[in-house]
């Protein structure tokens, strides 16, 4: 890596590499390279989304969806993850409401 940066995705990348056929303990250099690529991708997409959002004045999830709209794999994956996120929010809210009701009945 060109600059020393805190390793943010090392554990996840290591597991992903193993899941895609690499050895259980990949070389640190391989993980560092992938982490640099992931970081650059996230940084680039965030900057592009910020540029798109400047036209409206507010950064929104839709800005990222807009950027990947021409790449079907990325687009449908983003849509799937957003749906899953909404389902998790609803489930958590329902669980929290159930716990509150149970505590009131005690």
Coordinates of C-alpha atoms in Angstrom, one line a residue:
X1 CA 0.0 0.0 0.0
X2 CA 1.2 3.5 -0.8
X3 CA 0.0 5.0 2.5
X4 CA -0.4 3.4 5.9
X5 CA -4.0 3.1 6.6
X6 CA -5.9 1.3 9.3
X7 CA -7.0 -2.1 8.1
X8 CA -10.7 -2.0 7.9
X9 CA -11.8 -4.9 5.8
X10 CA -9.0 -7.4 6.3
X11 CA -11.0 -10.0 8.2
X12 CA -13.9 -9.9 5.7
X13 CA -11.6 -10.0 2.7
X14 CA -9.7 -13.0 4.1
X15 CA -13.0 -14.9 4.5
X16 CA -14.2 -13.9 1.1
X17 CA -10.9 -14.9 -0.5
X18 CA -11.2 -18.3 1.2
X19 CA -14.8 -18.6 0.1
X20 CA -13.8 -18.0 -3.5
X21 CA -11.1 -20.7 -3.4
X22 CA -8.0 -19.1 -1.9
X23 CA -6.1 -20.7 1.0
X24 CA -7.5 -20.3 4.6
X25 CA -4.6 -17.9 5.5
X26 CA -3.9 -15.8 2.4
X27 CA -0.7 -13.7 2.1
X28 CA -0.9 -10.4 3.9
X29 CA 0.2 -8.7 0.7
X30 CA -2.8 -10.2 -1.1
X31 CA -5.2 -8.9 1.5
X32 CA -3.5 -5.5 1.5
X33 CA -3.8 -5.2 -2.2
X34 CA -7.5 -6.2 -2.2
X35 CA -8.1 -3.8 0.7
X36 CA -6.5 -1.0 -1.2
X37 CA -8.7 -1.8 -4.3
X38 CA -11.9 -1.9 -2.1
X39 CA -11.0 1.3 -0.4
X40 CA -10.4 3.1 -3.7
X41 CA -13.6 1.8 -5.1
X42 CA -15.6 3.0 -2.1
X43 CA -13.8 6.3 -2.2
X44 CA -14.5 6.8 -5.9
X45 CA -18.2 5.8 -5.6
X46 CA -18.7 8.1 -2.6
X47 CA -17.1 11.1 -4.4
X48 CA -19.2 10.5 -7.5
X49 CA -22.4 10.1 -5.4
X50 CA -21.5 13.4 -3.6
X51 CA -21.1 15.1 -7.0
X52 CA -24.5 13.8 -8.1
X53 CA -26.1 14.8 -4.8
X54 CA -24.7 18.4 -5.0
X55 CA -27.4 19.0 -7.6
X56 CA -30.1 18.3 -5.0
X57 CA -28.1 19.4 -2.0
X58 CA -28.4 16.2 0.0
X59 CA -26.6 12.9 -0.2
X60 CA -29.1 10.0 -0.4
X61 CA -29.0 6.3 -1.0
X62 CA -30.6 6.9 -4.4
X63 CA -27.4 8.6 -5.5
X64 CA -25.5 5.3 -5.2
X65 CA -28.3 3.4 -7.0
X66 CA -28.1 6.0 -9.8
X67 CA -24.4 5.4 -10.2
X68 CA -24.7 1.7 -10.6
X69 CA -27.8 1.7 -12.7
X70 CA -26.0 0.7 -15.9
X71 CA -24.3 -2.3 -14.3
X72 CA -27.0 -4.9 -13.8
X73 CA -25.1 -7.1 -11.3
X74 CA -24.3 -4.2 -9.1
X75 CA -27.7 -2.6 -9.5
X76 CA -29.7 -5.7 -8.6
X77 CA -27.3 -6.4 -5.7
X78 CA -27.8 -2.9 -4.3
X79 CA -31.6 -3.2 -4.7
X80 CA -31.5 -6.6 -2.9
X81 CA -29.4 -5.2 0.0
X82 CA -31.7 -2.2 0.4
X83 CA -34.7 -4.5 0.6
X84 CA -33.0 -6.7 3.1
X85 CA -32.1 -3.6 5.2
X86 CA -35.7 -2.5 5.2
X87 CA -36.9 -5.9 6.3
X88 CA -34.3 -5.9 9.1
X89 CA -35.6 -2.5 10.2
X90 CA -39.2 -3.7 10.2
X91 CA -38.3 -6.9 12.1
X92 CA -36.3 -5.0 14.7
X93 CA -39.1 -2.5 15.2
X94 CA -41.7 -5.3 15.6
X95 CA -39.4 -7.1 18.0
X96 CA -38.8 -3.9 20.0
X97 CA -42.6 -3.2 20.1
X98 CA -43.2 -6.8 21.4
X99 CA -40.7 -6.4 24.1
X100 CA -42.2 -3.1 25.2
X101 CA -45.7 -4.7 25.4
X102 CA -44.3 -7.7 27.4
X103 CA -42.6 -5.3 29.8
X104 CA -45.8 -3.4 30.3
X105 CA -47.7 -6.6 31.1
X106 CA -45.3 -7.6 33.9

